[in-house]
Amino acid sequence: MIAMKRRDFLGLAGVTALGLSARPAAAMRAGRPDAIDAQEDPRLLHVHRLIEARMAEYRVPGVGFGFVSGERISLRGFGLTNIENPQPVEPDTVFPIASISKTVVATALMRLVENGQADLEAPVRAYLPDFQVADEETSREVRLWHLLTHTPGWEGQLGTPDRGPRTLENFVAGLSDLPRLAAPGEVWSYNNAGFGVAGRVIEVIHDASINEALSELVFEPLGLAHAFTRTGTAMTHRFAAPHRDRDGRTEVIRPFSLPANVAAGGAAMSVETLIRYARFHLGHD
């Protein structure tokens, strides 16, 4: 049971979930009445075989897979969390979820909207009075809605130095020389920087770091037990280590940390938790 009813939380569009990270290792949750048995559904069995084939083709160590059909759920792990310290991938194995993190930020901001603490049509300066990019008109006119829809009109792929709890504060303060590429709302262009600004807005309104805000506004109310934004916490659970292919050999990437710009891509979840989160957005209480 999800801890909070969706209708009591917000009304947003849905998301779908397939979490990814060569030996297959299944971890279907047994004994649950809503579980889908792949042996009874040839379509699902075909997907499982396709995953295994692509894992072998691309030398992918581990995959977490989740599927929802109405009230029924299928959860399965394939392969290993780490080729050097092998554990089977299971439904509660935590994976970095990259830009799915942006939906968490949008969900948190919509909670603030629902509570009357934020307005999507309000300018960013209503919450960050000192906000400044190179173009004054853009600085004045850009709104929260533009941040969430990848339309603020500036370059989006910017590095974010890790400054601990002041990461987003420092990131936003460093945008003063960022040039205008288009008027806010005029052009869609994938924009991590816009979500960094949105994350800072959430911090200011909620009076907490983005890590604490996402936990208090989204993870805890929805009962998302395996959802994290801090590397040190995520990696104390069964965690899928990042790997890469180098000269035909798969190796563990070291060192590793979740992205410093939490709002753009710094969350991690298990596929079981991601499915719970997806079901909330699809309207399942």
CSV table of C-alpha atoms in Angstrom, one decimal:
chain,number,residue,atom,x,y,z
A,1,MET,CA,0.0,0.0,0.0
A,2,ILE,CA,1.3,3.4,-0.9
A,3,ALA,CA,1.6,5.6,2.1
A,4,MET,CA,-0.3,8.6,0.7
A,5,LYS,CA,-3.3,8.6,-1.6
A,6,ARG,CA,-2.4,10.1,-5.0
A,7,ARG,CA,-5.5,12.4,-5.0
A,8,ASP,CA,-4.2,13.8,-1.7
A,9,PHE,CA,-0.8,14.5,-3.2
A,10,LEU,CA,-1.1,16.1,-6.7
A,11,GLY,CA,-2.3,15.5,-10.2
A,12,LEU,CA,0.5,14.9,-12.7
A,13,ALA,CA,1.1,12.9,-15.9
A,14,GLY,CA,2.5,9.3,-15.6
A,15,VAL,CA,5.9,7.7,-16.1
A,16,THR,CA,7.0,4.2,-17.2
A,17,ALA,CA,9.7,2.2,-15.5
A,18,LEU,CA,12.5,0.0,-16.8
A,19,GLY,CA,15.7,0.2,-14.6
A,20,LEU,CA,19.0,-0.9,-16.3
A,21,SER,CA,22.7,-1.1,-15.1
A,22,ALA,CA,26.8,-12.5,-18.5
A,23,ARG,CA,25.0,-14.6,-16.4
A,24,PRO,CA,21.3,-14.1,-15.8
A,25,ALA,CA,19.9,-14.3,-12.3
A,26,ALA,CA,16.2,-14.2,-11.7
A,27,ALA,CA,14.6,-12.7,-8.6
A,28,MET,CA,10.9,-12.7,-9.1
A,29,ARG,CA,9.1,-11.9,-5.9
A,30,ALA,CA,7.3,-15.1,-4.8
A,31,GLY,CA,4.0,-15.4,-3.1
A,32,ARG,CA,2.4,-12.1,-4.0
A,33,PRO,CA,-1.1,-12.4,-5.4
A,34,ASP,CA,-0.6,-9.7,-8.0
A,35,ALA,CA,2.7,-11.1,-9.4
A,36,ILE,CA,2.8,-12.0,-13.1
A,37,ASP,CA,4.3,-15.4,-13.8
A,38,ALA,CA,6.4,-15.1,-17.0
A,39,GLN,CA,5.7,-18.8,-17.7
A,40,GLU,CA,2.0,-18.0,-18.0
A,41,ASP,CA,2.5,-15.0,-20.3
A,42,PRO,CA,4.5,-15.7,-23.4
A,43,ARG,CA,4.9,-12.0,-24.2
A,44,LEU,CA,6.7,-11.4,-20.9
A,45,LEU,CA,8.8,-14.4,-21.4
A,46,HIS,CA,9.8,-13.1,-24.8
A,47,VAL,CA,10.9,-9.8,-23.2
A,48,HIS,CA,13.0,-11.7,-20.6
A,49,ARG,CA,14.8,-13.6,-23.3
A,50,LEU,CA,15.3,-10.4,-25.3
A,51,ILE,CA,16.9,-8.7,-22.2
A,52,GLU,CA,19.2,-11.7,-21.7
A,53,ALA,CA,20.2,-11.6,-25.4
A,54,ARG,CA,21.0,-7.9,-25.4
A,55,MET,CA,22.9,-8.2,-22.1
A,56,ALA,CA,25.2,-10.8,-23.7
A,57,GLU,CA,25.5,-8.8,-26.9
A,58,TYR,CA,26.5,-5.6,-25.2
A,59,ARG,CA,28.2,-7.2,-22.1
A,60,VAL,CA,25.8,-5.6,-19.6
A,61,PRO,CA,26.5,-7.1,-16.2
A,62,GLY,CA,23.1,-6.6,-14.6
A,63,VAL,CA,19.5,-5.4,-15.3
A,64,GLY,CA,16.6,-4.7,-13.1
A,65,PHE,CA,13.3,-5.1,-14.9
A,66,GLY,CA,9.8,-4.1,-13.8
A,67,PHE,CA,6.5,-4.5,-15.7
A,68,VAL,CA,2.9,-3.4,-14.7
A,69,SER,CA,-0.3,-4.5,-16.2
A,70,GLY,CA,-3.3,-3.1,-14.4
A,71,GLU,CA,-3.0,-4.3,-10.8
A,72,ARG,CA,-0.5,-7.0,-11.6
A,73,ILE,CA,3.3,-6.5,-11.4
A,74,SER,CA,6.3,-8.4,-12.6
A,75,LEU,CA,9.7,-7.7,-11.0
A,76,ARG,CA,12.9,-9.5,-12.0
A,77,GLY,CA,16.6,-9.1,-11.8
A,78,PHE,CA,19.1,-10.4,-14.3
A,79,GLY,CA,22.8,-10.8,-13.9
A,80,LEU,CA,25.1,-9.3,-11.3
A,81,THR,CA,25.5,-6.1,-9.3
A,82,ASN,CA,29.3,-6.1,-9.7
A,83,ILE,CA,31.6,-8.3,-11.8
A,84,GLU,CA,34.3,-8.1,-9.1
A,85,ASN,CA,32.0,-8.6,-6.1
A,86,PRO,CA,29.2,-10.6,-7.6
A,87,GLN,CA,25.8,-10.6,-6.1
A,88,PRO,CA,22.6,-11.3,-8.1
A,89,VAL,CA,20.5,-8.4,-9.1
A,90,GLU,CA,17.2,-8.4,-7.2
A,91,PRO,CA,14.1,-6.2,-7.3
A,92,ASP,CA,15.5,-4.2,-4.3
A,93,THR,CA,18.9,-3.6,-6.0
A,94,VAL,CA,19.5,0.1,-6.2
A,95,PHE,CA,20.4,1.6,-9.6
A,96,PRO,CA,21.2,5.3,-10.4
A,97,ILE,CA,18.1,6.5,-12.3
A,98,ALA,CA,19.8,9.5,-14.1
A,99,SER,CA,17.3,11.8,-15.6
A,100,ILE,CA,14.2,10.0,-14.2
A,101,SER,CA,15.3,12.1,-11.2
A,102,LYS,CA,13.8,15.1,-13.0
A,103,THR,CA,10.3,13.6,-12.5
A,104,VAL,CA,11.0,13.5,-8.8
A,105,VAL,CA,11.9,17.2,-8.8
A,106,ALA,CA,8.7,18.0,-10.8
A,107,THR,CA,6.7,15.9,-8.3
A,108,ALA,CA,8.2,17.8,-5.4
A,109,LEU,CA,7.6,21.2,-7.0
A,110,MET,CA,4.0,20.2,-7.7
A,111,ARG,CA,3.5,19.3,-4.0
A,112,LEU,CA,4.6,22.9,-3.2
A,113,VAL,CA,2.2,24.1,-5.8
A,114,GLU,CA,-0.6,22.0,-4.3
A,115,ASN,CA,0.2,23.5,-0.9
A,116,GLY,CA,0.0,27.0,-2.2
A,117,GLN,CA,3.8,27.6,-1.7
A,118,ALA,CA,4.7,27.8,-5.4
A,119,ASP,CA,3.1,29.0,-8.6
A,120,LEU,CA,4.3,27.5,-11.9
A,121,GLU,CA,3.5,30.8,-13.7
A,122,ALA,CA,5.5,32.8,-11.2
A,123,PRO,CA,9.0,34.2,-12.3
A,124,VAL,CA,12.0,32.5,-10.8
A,125,ARG,CA,12.9,35.8,-9.1
A,126,ALA,CA,9.7,35.5,-7.0
A,127,TYR,CA,11.7,32.8,-5.1
A,128,LEU,CA,15.3,33.6,-6.0
A,129,PRO,CA,15.4,37.5,-6.0
A,130,ASP,CA,19.0,37.6,-7.0
A,131,PHE,CA,18.7,35.2,-9.9
A,132,GLN,CA,20.7,36.4,-12.9
A,133,VAL,CA,21.8,35.1,-16.3
A,134,ALA,CA,23.6,37.3,-18.8
A,135,ASP,CA,20.4,38.6,-20.4
A,136,GLU,CA,18.3,40.8,-18.1
A,137,GLU,CA,15.0,40.1,-19.9
A,138,THR,CA,15.5,36.4,-19.5
A,139,SER,CA,16.4,36.8,-15.9
A,140,ARG,CA,13.2,38.7,-15.3
A,141,GLU,CA,10.9,36.7,-17.5
A,142,VAL,CA,11.9,33.0,-17.0
A,143,ARG,CA,9.2,31.2,-15.0
A,144,LEU,CA,9.1,27.9,-13.0
A,145,TRP,CA,7.1,26.4,-15.9
A,146,HIS,CA,10.0,27.0,-18.3
A,147,LEU,CA,12.4,25.2,-15.9
A,148,LEU,CA,10.3,22.1,-15.8
A,149,THR,CA,9.6,22.0,-19.6
A,150,HIS,CA,13.2,22.5,-20.9
A,151,THR,CA,12.3,25.9,-22.3
A,152,PRO,CA,14.3,28.5,-20.3
A,153,GLY,CA,16.2,29.6,-23.3
A,154,TRP,CA,19.8,29.1,-22.1
A,155,GLU,CA,22.5,26.4,-22.5
A,156,GLY,CA,21.5,23.3,-20.5
A,157,GLN,CA,24.5,21.0,-20.4
A,158,LEU,CA,26.6,22.6,-17.7
A,159,GLY,CA,29.0,21.0,-15.2
A,160,THR,CA,28.1,21.2,-11.5
A,161,PRO,CA,30.9,21.2,-9.0
A,162,ASP,CA,30.1,19.4,-5.8
A,163,ARG,CA,29.8,21.9,-3.0
A,164,GLY,CA,28.0,19.6,-0.6
A,165,PRO,CA,24.7,21.1,0.8
A,166,ARG,CA,25.5,24.4,-1.1
A,167,THR,CA,25.9,22.8,-4.5
A,168,LEU,CA,22.8,24.2,-6.1
A,169,GLU,CA,23.2,27.5,-4.4
A,170,ASN,CA,26.6,27.9,-5.9
A,171,PHE,CA,25.5,26.5,-9.2
A,172,VAL,CA,22.7,29.1,-9.6
A,173,ALA,CA,25.0,31.9,-8.4
A,174,GLY,CA,27.5,30.9,-11.2
A,175,LEU,CA,24.9,31.4,-14.0
A,176,SER,CA,25.3,35.2,-14.3
A,177,ASP,CA,27.3,35.0,-17.5
A,178,LEU,CA,25.1,32.4,-19.2
A,179,PRO,CA,24.0,33.8,-22.5
A,180,ARG,CA,20.5,33.8,-23.9
A,181,LEU,CA,19.9,31.4,-26.8
A,182,ALA,CA,16.1,31.9,-27.1
A,183,ALA,CA,13.3,33.7,-25.3
A,184,PRO,CA,11.9,31.7,-22.4
A,185,GLY,CA,9.2,29.3,-23.7
A,186,GLU,CA,10.2,29.7,-27.4
A,187,VAL,CA,12.5,26.7,-28.0
A,188,TRP,CA,12.5,23.2,-26.4
A,189,SER,CA,16.1,22.0,-25.7
A,190,TYR,CA,17.0,19.4,-23.1
A,191,ASN,CA,18.1,21.4,-20.1
A,192,ASN,CA,19.9,20.1,-17.0
A,193,ALA,CA,20.7,23.6,-15.9
A,194,GLY,CA,17.0,24.5,-15.7
A,195,PHE,CA,16.4,21.7,-13.4
A,196,GLY,CA,19.3,22.8,-11.3
A,197,VAL,CA,17.6,26.1,-10.8
A,198,ALA,CA,14.3,24.3,-10.1
A,199,GLY,CA,16.1,22.3,-7.4
A,200,ARG,CA,17.4,25.5,-5.8
A,201,VAL,CA,13.8,27.0,-5.8
A,202,ILE,CA,12.6,23.9,-4.0
A,203,GLU,CA,15.4,24.2,-1.4
A,204,VAL,CA,14.5,27.9,-0.7
A,205,ILE,CA,10.7,27.3,-0.5
A,206,HIS,CA,11.1,24.1,1.6
A,207,ASP,CA,14.0,25.5,3.6
A,208,ALA,CA,16.1,22.3,3.3
A,209,SER,CA,18.7,20.8,1.0
A,210,ILE,CA,17.5,19.2,-2.2
A,211,ASN,CA,18.4,15.8,-0.6
A,212,GLU,CA,16.2,16.4,2.4
A,213,ALA,CA,13.4,18.1,0.3
A,214,LEU,CA,13.0,15.3,-2.1
A,215,SER,CA,12.9,12.8,0.8
A,216,GLU,CA,10.4,14.8,2.7
A,217,LEU,CA,8.2,15.8,-0.2
A,218,VAL,CA,8.3,12.6,-2.3
A,219,PHE,CA,10.1,9.6,-1.0
A,220,GLU,CA,8.7,9.4,2.5
A,221,PRO,CA,5.0,10.3,1.7
A,222,LEU,CA,5.0,7.7,-1.0
A,223,GLY,CA,6.7,5.0,1.0
A,224,LEU,CA,9.6,4.7,-1.4
A,225,ALA,CA,11.9,2.7,0.8
A,226,HIS,CA,14.8,2.3,-1.7
A,227,ALA,CA,15.0,5.8,-3.1
A,228,PHE,CA,18.1,7.9,-2.4
A,229,THR,CA,20.0,11.0,-3.5
A,230,ARG,CA,23.2,10.5,-1.4
A,231,THR,CA,25.8,8.2,-2.7
A,232,GLY,CA,26.9,7.1,0.8
A,233,THR,CA,23.4,6.0,1.7
A,234,ALA,CA,22.5,4.4,-1.6
A,235,MET,CA,25.7,2.2,-1.6
A,236,THR,CA,24.9,0.8,1.9
A,237,HIS,CA,22.1,-1.1,0.2
A,238,ARG,CA,22.5,-3.8,-2.5
A,239,PHE,CA,23.8,-1.5,-5.2
A,240,ALA,CA,24.5,-2.0,-9.0
A,241,ALA,CA,28.0,-0.7,-9.6
A,242,PRO,CA,28.6,1.2,-12.8
A,243,HIS,CA,30.5,-0.6,-15.5
A,244,ARG,CA,32.0,0.3,-18.8
A,245,ASP,CA,33.4,-1.5,-21.8
A,246,ARG,CA,37.1,-0.8,-22.4
A,247,ASP,CA,38.9,-2.6,-25.3
A,248,GLY,CA,36.3,-5.4,-25.3
A,249,ARG,CA,36.5,-5.9,-21.6
A,250,THR,CA,33.9,-4.9,-19.0
A,251,GLU,CA,35.3,-3.1,-16.0
A,252,VAL,CA,33.9,-1.4,-12.9
A,253,ILE,CA,34.0,2.4,-13.0
A,254,ARG,CA,36.0,3.9,-10.1
A,255,PRO,CA,35.5,6.3,-8.4
A,256,PHE,CA,31.8,6.7,-8.6
A,257,SER,CA,29.3,9.1,-7.1
A,258,LEU,CA,25.8,10.1,-7.9
A,259,PRO,CA,25.7,13.4,-9.9
A,260,ALA,CA,26.2,16.5,-7.8
A,261,ASN,CA,23.3,18.2,-9.6
A,262,VAL,CA,20.7,16.1,-7.7
A,263,ALA,CA,17.8,17.9,-9.4
A,264,ALA,CA,19.0,17.0,-12.9
A,265,GLY,CA,20.0,13.4,-12.4
A,266,GLY,CA,21.2,12.5,-8.9
A,267,ALA,CA,18.7,10.0,-7.6
A,268,ALA,CA,18.9,6.2,-7.3
A,269,MET,CA,16.1,3.7,-6.8
A,270,SER,CA,15.5,0.0,-6.9
A,271,VAL,CA,13.2,-1.2,-9.7
A,272,GLU,CA,10.7,-2.3,-7.1
A,273,THR,CA,10.6,1.3,-5.8
A,274,LEU,CA,10.6,2.8,-9.2
A,275,ILE,CA,7.5,0.7,-10.1
A,276,ARG,CA,5.8,1.9,-6.9
A,277,TYR,CA,6.6,5.4,-7.9
A,278,ALA,CA,5.3,4.8,-11.5
A,279,ARG,CA,2.1,3.3,-10.2
A,280,PHE,CA,1.5,6.4,-8.2
A,281,HIS,CA,1.8,8.6,-11.3
A,282,LEU,CA,-0.4,6.2,-13.2
A,283,GLY,CA,-3.2,6.8,-10.7
A,284,HIS,CA,-2.9,3.5,-8.7
A,285,ASP,CA,-3.5,4.2,-4.9
